[in-house]
CSV table of C-alpha atoms in Angstrom, one decimal:
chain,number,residue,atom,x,y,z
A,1,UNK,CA,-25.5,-8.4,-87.8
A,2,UNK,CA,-23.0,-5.3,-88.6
A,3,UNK,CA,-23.3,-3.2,-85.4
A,4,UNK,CA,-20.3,-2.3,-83.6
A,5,UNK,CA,-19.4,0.7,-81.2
A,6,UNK,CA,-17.0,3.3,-81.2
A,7,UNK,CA,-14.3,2.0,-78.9
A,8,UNK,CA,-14.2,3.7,-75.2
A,9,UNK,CA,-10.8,3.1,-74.0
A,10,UNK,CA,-7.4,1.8,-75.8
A,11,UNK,CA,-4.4,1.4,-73.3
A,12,UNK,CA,-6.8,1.5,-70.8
A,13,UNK,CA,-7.5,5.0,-71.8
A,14,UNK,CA,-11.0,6.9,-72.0
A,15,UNK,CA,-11.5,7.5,-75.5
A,16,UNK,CA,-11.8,11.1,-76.3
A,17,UNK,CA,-13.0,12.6,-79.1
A,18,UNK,CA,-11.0,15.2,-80.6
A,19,UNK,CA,-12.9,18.3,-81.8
A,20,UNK,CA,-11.0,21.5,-83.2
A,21,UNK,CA,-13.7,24.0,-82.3
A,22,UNK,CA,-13.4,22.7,-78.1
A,23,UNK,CA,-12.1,25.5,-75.7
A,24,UNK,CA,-8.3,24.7,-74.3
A,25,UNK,CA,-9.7,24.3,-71.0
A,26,UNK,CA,-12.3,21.9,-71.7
A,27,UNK,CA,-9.5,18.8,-73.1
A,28,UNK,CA,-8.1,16.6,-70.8
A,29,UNK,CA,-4.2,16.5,-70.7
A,30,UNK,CA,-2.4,14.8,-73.8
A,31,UNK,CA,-1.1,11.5,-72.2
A,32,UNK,CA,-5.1,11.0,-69.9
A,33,UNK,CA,-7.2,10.3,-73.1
A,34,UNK,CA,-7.3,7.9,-76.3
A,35,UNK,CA,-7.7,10.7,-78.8
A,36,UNK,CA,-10.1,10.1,-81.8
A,37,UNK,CA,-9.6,11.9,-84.7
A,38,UNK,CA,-12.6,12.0,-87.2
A,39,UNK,CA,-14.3,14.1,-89.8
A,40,UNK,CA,-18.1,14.1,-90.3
A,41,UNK,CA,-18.3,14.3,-94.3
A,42,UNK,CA,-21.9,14.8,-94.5
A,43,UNK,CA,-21.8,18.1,-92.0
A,44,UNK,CA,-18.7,20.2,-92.5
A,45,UNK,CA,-15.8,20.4,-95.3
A,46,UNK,CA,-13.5,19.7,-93.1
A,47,UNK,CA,-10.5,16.9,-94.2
A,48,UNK,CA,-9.3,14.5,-91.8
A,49,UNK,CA,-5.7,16.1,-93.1
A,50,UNK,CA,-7.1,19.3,-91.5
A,51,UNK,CA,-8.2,18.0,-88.3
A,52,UNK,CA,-5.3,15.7,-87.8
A,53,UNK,CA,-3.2,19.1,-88.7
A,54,UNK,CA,-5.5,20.5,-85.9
A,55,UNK,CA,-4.8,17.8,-83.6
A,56,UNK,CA,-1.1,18.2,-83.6
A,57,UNK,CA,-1.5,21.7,-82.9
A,58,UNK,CA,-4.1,22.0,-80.1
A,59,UNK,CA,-2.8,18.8,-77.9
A,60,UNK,CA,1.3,18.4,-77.1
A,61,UNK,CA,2.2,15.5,-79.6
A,62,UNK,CA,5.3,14.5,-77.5
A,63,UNK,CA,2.5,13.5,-75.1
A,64,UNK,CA,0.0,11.6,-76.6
A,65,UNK,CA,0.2,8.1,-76.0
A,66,UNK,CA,-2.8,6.6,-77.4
A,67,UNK,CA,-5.0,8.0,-81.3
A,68,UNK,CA,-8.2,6.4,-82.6
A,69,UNK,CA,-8.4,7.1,-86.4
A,70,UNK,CA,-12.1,7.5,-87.1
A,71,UNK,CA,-14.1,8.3,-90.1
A,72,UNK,CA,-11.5,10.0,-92.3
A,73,UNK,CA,-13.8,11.0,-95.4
A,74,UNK,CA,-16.1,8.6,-97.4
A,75,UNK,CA,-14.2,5.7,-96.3
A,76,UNK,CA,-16.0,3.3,-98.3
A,77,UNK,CA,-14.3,5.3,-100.9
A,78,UNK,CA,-11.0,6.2,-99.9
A,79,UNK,CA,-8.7,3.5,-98.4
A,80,UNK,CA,-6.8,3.8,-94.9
A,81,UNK,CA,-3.8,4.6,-96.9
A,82,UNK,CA,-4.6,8.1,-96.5
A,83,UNK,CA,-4.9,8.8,-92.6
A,84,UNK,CA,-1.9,6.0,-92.3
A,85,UNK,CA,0.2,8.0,-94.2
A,86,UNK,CA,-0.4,11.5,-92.4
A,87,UNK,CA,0.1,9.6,-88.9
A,88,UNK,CA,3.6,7.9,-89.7
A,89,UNK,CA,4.8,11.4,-91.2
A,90,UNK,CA,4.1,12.7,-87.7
A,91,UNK,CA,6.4,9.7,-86.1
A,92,UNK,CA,8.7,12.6,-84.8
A,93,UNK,CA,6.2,14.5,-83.3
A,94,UNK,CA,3.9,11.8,-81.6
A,95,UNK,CA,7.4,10.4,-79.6
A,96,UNK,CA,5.0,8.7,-76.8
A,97,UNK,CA,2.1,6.9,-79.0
A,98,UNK,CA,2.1,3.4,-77.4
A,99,UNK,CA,-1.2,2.3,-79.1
A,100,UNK,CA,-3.1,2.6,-82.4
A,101,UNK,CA,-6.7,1.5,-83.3
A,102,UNK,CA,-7.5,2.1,-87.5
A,103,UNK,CA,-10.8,2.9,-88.6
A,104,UNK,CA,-13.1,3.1,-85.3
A,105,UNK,CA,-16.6,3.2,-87.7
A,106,UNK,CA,-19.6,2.5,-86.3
A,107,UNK,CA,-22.7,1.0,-88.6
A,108,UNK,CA,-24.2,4.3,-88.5
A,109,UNK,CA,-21.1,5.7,-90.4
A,110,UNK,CA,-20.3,2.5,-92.6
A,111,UNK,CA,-20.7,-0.7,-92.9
A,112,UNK,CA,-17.4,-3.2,-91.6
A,113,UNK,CA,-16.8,-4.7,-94.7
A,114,UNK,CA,-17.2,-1.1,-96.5
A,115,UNK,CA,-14.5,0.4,-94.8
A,116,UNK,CA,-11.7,0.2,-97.3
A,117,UNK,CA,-8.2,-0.3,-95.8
A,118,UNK,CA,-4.5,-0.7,-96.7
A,119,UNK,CA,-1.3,-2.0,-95.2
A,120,UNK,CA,-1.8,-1.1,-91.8
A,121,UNK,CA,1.8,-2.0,-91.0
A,122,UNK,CA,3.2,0.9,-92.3
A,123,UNK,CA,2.3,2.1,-88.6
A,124,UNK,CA,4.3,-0.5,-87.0
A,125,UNK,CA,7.2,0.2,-88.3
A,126,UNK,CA,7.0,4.1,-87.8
A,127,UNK,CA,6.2,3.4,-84.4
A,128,UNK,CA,8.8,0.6,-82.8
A,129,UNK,CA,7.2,1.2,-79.1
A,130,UNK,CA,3.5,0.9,-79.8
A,131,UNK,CA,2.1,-1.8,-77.1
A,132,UNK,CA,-1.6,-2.4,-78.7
A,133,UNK,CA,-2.4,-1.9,-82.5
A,134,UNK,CA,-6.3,-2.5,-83.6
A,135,UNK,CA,-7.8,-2.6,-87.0
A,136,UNK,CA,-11.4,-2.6,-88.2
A,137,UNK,CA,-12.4,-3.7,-91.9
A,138,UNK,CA,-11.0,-6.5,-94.0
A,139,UNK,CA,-11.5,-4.5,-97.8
A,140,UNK,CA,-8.2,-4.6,-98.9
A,141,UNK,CA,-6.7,-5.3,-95.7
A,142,UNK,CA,-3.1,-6.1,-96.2
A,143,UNK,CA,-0.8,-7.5,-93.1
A,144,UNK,CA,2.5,-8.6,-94.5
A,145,UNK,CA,4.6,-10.7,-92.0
A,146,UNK,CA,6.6,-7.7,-89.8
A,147,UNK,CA,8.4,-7.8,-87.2
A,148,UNK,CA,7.7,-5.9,-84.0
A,149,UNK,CA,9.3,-5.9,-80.2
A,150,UNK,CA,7.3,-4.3,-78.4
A,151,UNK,CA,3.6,-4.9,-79.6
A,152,UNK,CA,1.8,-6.7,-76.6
A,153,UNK,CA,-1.6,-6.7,-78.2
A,154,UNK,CA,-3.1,-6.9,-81.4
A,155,UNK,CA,-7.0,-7.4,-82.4
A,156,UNK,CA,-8.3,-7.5,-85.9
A,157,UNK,CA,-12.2,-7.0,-86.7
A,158,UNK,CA,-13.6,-8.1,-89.7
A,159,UNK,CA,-16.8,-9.0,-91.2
A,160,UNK,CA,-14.6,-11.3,-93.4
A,161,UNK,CA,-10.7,-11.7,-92.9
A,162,UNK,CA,-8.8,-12.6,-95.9
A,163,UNK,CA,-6.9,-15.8,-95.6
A,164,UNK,CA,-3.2,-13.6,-96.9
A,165,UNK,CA,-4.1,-11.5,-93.8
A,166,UNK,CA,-4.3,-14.3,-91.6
A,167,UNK,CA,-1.0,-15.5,-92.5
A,168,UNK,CA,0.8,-12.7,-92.7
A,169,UNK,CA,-0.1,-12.1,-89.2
A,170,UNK,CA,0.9,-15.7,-88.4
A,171,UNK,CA,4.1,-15.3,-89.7
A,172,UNK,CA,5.1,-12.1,-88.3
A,173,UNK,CA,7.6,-12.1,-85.7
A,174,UNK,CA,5.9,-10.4,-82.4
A,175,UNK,CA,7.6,-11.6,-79.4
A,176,UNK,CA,6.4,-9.5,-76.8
A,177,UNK,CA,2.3,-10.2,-78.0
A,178,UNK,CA,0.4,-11.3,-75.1
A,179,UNK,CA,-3.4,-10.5,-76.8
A,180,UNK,CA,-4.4,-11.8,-80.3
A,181,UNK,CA,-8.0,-11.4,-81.5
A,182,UNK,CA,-9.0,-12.0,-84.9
A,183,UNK,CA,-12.3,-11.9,-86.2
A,184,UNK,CA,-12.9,-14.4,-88.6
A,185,UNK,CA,-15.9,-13.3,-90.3
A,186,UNK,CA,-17.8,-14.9,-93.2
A,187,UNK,CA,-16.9,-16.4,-96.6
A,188,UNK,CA,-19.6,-14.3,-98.4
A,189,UNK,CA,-17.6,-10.9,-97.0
A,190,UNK,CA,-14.5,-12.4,-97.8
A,191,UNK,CA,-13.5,-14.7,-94.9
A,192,UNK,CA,-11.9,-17.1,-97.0
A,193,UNK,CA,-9.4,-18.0,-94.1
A,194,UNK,CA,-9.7,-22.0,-93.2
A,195,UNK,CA,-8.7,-23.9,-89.7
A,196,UNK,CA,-6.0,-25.3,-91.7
A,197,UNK,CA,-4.7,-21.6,-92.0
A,198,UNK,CA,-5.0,-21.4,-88.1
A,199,UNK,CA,-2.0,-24.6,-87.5
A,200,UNK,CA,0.7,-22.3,-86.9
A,201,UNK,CA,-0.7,-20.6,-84.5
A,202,UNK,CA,-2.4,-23.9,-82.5
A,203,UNK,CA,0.8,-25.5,-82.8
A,204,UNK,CA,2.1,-23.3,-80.3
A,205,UNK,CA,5.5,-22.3,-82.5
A,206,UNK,CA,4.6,-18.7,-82.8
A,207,UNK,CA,4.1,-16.0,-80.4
A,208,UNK,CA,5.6,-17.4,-76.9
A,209,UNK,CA,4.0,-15.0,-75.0
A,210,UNK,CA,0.5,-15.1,-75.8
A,211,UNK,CA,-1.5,-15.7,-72.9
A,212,UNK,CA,-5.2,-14.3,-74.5
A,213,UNK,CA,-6.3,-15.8,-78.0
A,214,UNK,CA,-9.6,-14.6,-79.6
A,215,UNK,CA,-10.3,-16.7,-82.7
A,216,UNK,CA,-14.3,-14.9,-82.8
A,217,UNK,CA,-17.1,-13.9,-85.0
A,218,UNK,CA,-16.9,-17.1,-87.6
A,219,UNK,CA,-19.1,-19.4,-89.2
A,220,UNK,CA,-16.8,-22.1,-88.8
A,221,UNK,CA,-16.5,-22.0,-84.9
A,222,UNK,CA,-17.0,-25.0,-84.3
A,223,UNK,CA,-14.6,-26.6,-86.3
A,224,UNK,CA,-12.6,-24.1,-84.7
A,225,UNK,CA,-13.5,-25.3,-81.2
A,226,UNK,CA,-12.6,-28.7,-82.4
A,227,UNK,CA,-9.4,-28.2,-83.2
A,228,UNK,CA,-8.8,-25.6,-80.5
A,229,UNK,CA,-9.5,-28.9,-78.1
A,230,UNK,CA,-6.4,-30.3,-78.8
A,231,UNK,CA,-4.0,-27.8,-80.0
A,232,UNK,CA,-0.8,-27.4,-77.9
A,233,UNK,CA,-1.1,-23.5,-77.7
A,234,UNK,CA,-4.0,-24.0,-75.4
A,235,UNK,CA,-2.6,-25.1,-72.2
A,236,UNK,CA,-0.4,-21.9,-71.8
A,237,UNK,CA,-3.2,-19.5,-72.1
A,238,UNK,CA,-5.3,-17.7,-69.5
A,239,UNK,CA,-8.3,-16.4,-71.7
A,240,UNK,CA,-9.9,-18.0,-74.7
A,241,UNK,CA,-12.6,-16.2,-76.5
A,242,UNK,CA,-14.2,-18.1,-79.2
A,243,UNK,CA,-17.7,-15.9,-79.2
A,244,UNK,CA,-19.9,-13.8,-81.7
A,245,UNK,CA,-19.5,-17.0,-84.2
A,246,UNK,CA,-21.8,-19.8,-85.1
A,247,UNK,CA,-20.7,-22.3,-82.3
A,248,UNK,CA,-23.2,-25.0,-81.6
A,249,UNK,CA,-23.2,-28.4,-79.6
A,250,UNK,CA,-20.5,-30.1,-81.8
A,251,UNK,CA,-18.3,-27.3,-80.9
A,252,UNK,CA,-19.2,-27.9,-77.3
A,253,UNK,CA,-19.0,-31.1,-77.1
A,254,UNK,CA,-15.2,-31.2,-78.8
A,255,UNK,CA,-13.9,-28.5,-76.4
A,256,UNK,CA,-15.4,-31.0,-73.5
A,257,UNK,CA,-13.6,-34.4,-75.2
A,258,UNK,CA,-10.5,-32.7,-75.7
A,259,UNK,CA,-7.5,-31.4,-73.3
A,260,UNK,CA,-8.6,-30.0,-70.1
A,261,UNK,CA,-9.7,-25.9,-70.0
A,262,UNK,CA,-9.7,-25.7,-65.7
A,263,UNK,CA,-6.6,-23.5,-66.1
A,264,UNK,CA,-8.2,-20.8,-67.6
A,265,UNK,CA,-9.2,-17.8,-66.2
A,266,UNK,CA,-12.0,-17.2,-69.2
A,267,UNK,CA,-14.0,-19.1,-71.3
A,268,UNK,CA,-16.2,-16.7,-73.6
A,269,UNK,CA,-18.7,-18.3,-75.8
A,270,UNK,CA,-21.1,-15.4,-75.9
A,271,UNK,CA,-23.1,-15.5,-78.8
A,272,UNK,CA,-23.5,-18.7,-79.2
A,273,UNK,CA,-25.8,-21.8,-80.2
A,274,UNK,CA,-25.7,-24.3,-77.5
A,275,UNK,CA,-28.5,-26.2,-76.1
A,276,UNK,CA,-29.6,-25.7,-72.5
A,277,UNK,CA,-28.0,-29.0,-71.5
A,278,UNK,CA,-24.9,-28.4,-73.4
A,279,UNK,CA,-24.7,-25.2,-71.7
A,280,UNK,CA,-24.8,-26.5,-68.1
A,281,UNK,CA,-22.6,-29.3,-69.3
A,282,UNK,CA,-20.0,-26.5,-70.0
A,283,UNK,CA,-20.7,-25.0,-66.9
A,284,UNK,CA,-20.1,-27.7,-64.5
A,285,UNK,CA,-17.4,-29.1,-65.9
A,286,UNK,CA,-15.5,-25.5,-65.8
A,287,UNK,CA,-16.7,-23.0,-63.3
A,288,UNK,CA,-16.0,-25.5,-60.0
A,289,UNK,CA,-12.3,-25.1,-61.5
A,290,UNK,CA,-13.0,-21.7,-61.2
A,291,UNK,CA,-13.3,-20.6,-64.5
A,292,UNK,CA,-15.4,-17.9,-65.6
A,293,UNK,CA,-17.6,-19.1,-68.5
A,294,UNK,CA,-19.7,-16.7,-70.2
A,295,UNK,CA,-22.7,-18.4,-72.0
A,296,UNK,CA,-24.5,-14.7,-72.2
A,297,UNK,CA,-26.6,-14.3,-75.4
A,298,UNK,CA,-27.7,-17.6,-76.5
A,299,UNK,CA,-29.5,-17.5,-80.0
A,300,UNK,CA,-31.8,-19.5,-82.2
A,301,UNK,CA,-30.9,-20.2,-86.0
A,302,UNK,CA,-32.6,-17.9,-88.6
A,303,UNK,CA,-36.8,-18.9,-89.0
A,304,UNK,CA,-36.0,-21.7,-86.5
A,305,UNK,CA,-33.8,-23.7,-89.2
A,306,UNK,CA,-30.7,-25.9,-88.3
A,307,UNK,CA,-26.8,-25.5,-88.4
A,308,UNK,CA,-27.0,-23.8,-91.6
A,309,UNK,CA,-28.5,-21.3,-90.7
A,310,UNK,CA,-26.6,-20.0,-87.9
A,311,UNK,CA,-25.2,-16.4,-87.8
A,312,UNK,CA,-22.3,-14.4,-86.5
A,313,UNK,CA,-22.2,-11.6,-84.9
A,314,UNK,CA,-20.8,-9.5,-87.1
A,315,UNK,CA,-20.7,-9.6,-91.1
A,316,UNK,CA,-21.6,-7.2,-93.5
C-alpha cells in the first residue's frame, strides 16, 4: 500500500535524471528537462551537496526551470532541511526555476512516511516565481501559512498529513493556485487531519482561483465525499479527484444527494469501494453531462471484511 513512482514530468517537463559522470553531449538543454538530482547511498560516497555542486556546474543554472530533489542520503535519517537549504542558497544562480518537487522516493528507496522532511517553505520564499511546488513525506512536514503570487499548483503526498500542515496550507495566502492536491493519508501514519479541518477550504473563502481540488488517499473519504456534496467550493471547479482512499457506497450516494457535479470536466474515484450498481449509478447520472468519471480499480475490503477494513492507496 506504499508504492509510488518517480515523477516523469513537472511543468510539463520530461524528468531527467541528472548524473555527473554523463558526457556534455548526451544532456538535453537546461530549460527542456525536469532535472532530478539524487545520490545513491548504498553505491557511491557521493553527497547530494556534491552532486547538487555538480549540477550547477555541468547544466547553465540561469536556465533551468524545473529540479526534482531525490534521494539526498539516508533520508529516513536526515531531514529535507539539508537539500532545501543548498537549493535556496543557489536562488541567484537558478534565476528561471518555475517549479520544485521535494523528495521524489520511490518504495524501493524508502518508505513515504520514512522520508523525514522540514519546512518546505523556505523554497517559496527564495523562489517568488515558482508556478508548481510538490512535496512527498509527512515526517516532520512543517507548512506554515506563507504567502506566494505566483504559485499556480501545489500537491502534497503523504501516507499521513498532519493536521498543523493542513492548516497552514489553508491559511496561506496563494492567489494565483489553480491545483491543490493533498493526500490525506491514515491516522496510524499520522493523518490526524479531520473534515472539520477541511471547512475553510469547502467554504470557498480561500484560494479564488482554484479550479482542480484533490482531497485523495484517506480513510475518511467518504465523509469527505459527504461534505464535498454540499460545499460551496465545488461549483467553481473543473476537476475533483477524491481517489486512492477508502470511498464506498455512502460516499457515493452523498456526492449523488448533494449539489449537482455535470459541470465538471473530471470525476476521479479510482481506487475505490463502490458496488457495481453504485458505480453505474455514478455513471449515468454524470458522463451524459459529459463528464469523464473514472471508476478504474475497484477493490474488495481486506479478507472480504466490511467498511473497516478498507485501505488506501498509499500509507506506510
Amino acid at each position: 500500500m506504499s508504492d509510488v513512482d518517480h515523477l516523469h514530468e513537472l511543468l510539463g517537463l520530461p524528468a531527467v535524471d541528472f548524473q555527473h559522470d554523463a558526457s556534455d553531449g548526451s544532456r538535453p538543454a537546461a530549460g527542456a528537462a525536469a532535472w532530478r538530482v539524487f545520490v545513491e547511498p548504498y553505491e557511491d560516497d557521493r553527497t547530494w551537496e556534491q552532486e547538487f555542486a555538480s549540477f550547477l556546474a555541468a547544466v547553465d543554472p540561469a536556465g533551468v526551470r524545473a529540479l526534482i530533489i531525490g534521494q539526498w542520503g539516508e533520508s529516513y535519517e536526515e531531514g529535507s532541511s539539508y537539500p532545501i537549504g543548498l537549493v535556496t542558497a543557489a536562488a541567484d544562480r537558478l534565476t528561471s526555476l518555475e517549479a520544485v518537487f521535494v523528495g521524489d522516493l520511490t518504495m524501493e528507496e524508502s518508505e513515504i512516511s520514512w522520508i523525514q522532511q522540514s519546512d518546505v517553505t523556505a523554497l517559496l520564499t527564495a523562489y517568488p516565481a515558482l508556478v508548481e511546488f510538490g512535496v512527498r513525506g509527512g515526517t516532520d512536514l512543517v507548512f506554515p501559512p506563507t504567502r506566494h503570487e505566483r504559485l499556480r499548483s501545489l500537491t502534497v503526498e503523504t501516507g499521513g498529513l498532519p493536521v498543523e500542515v493542513v492548516r497552514g496550507v489553508l491559511d496561506s495566502e496563494l492567489p494565483a493556485l489553480e491545483r491543490l492536491d493533498l493526500w490525506l493519508g491514515v491516522s496510524a501514519y499520522g493523518g490526524d487531519a479531520n473534515v472539520a479541518d477541511l471547512a475553510p477550504l469547502l467554504s470557498g473563502t480561500r484560494f479564488p482561483a482554484l479550479r482542480h481540488l484533490g482531497l485523495r488517499n484517506s480513510e475518511v473519504e467518504n465523509e469527505i465525499a459527504a461534505a464535498v456534496a454540499s460545499a460551496p467550493l465545488v461549483a467553481r471547479l473543473r476537476t475533483l479527484d477524491l481517489s486512492c482512499g477508502t470511498l464506498g457506497d455512502e460516499g457515493a450516494a452523498a456526492l449523488l444527494e448533494g449539489q449537482p457535479l455535470t459541470h465538471l470536466d473530471v470525476l476521479d474515484l479510482h481506487h475505490h469501494f463502490l458496488s457495481e450498481k453504485m458505480a453505474g449509478r455514478i455513471s449515468d447520472a454524470l458522463e451524459p453531462h459529459g463528464v469523464r468519471v473514472d471508476l478504474s480499480d475497484r477493490r474488495e475490503p481486506w479478507g472480504g471484511g466490511g467498511p473497516e477494513q478498507r485501505y488506501t492507496t498509499v500509507a506506510e
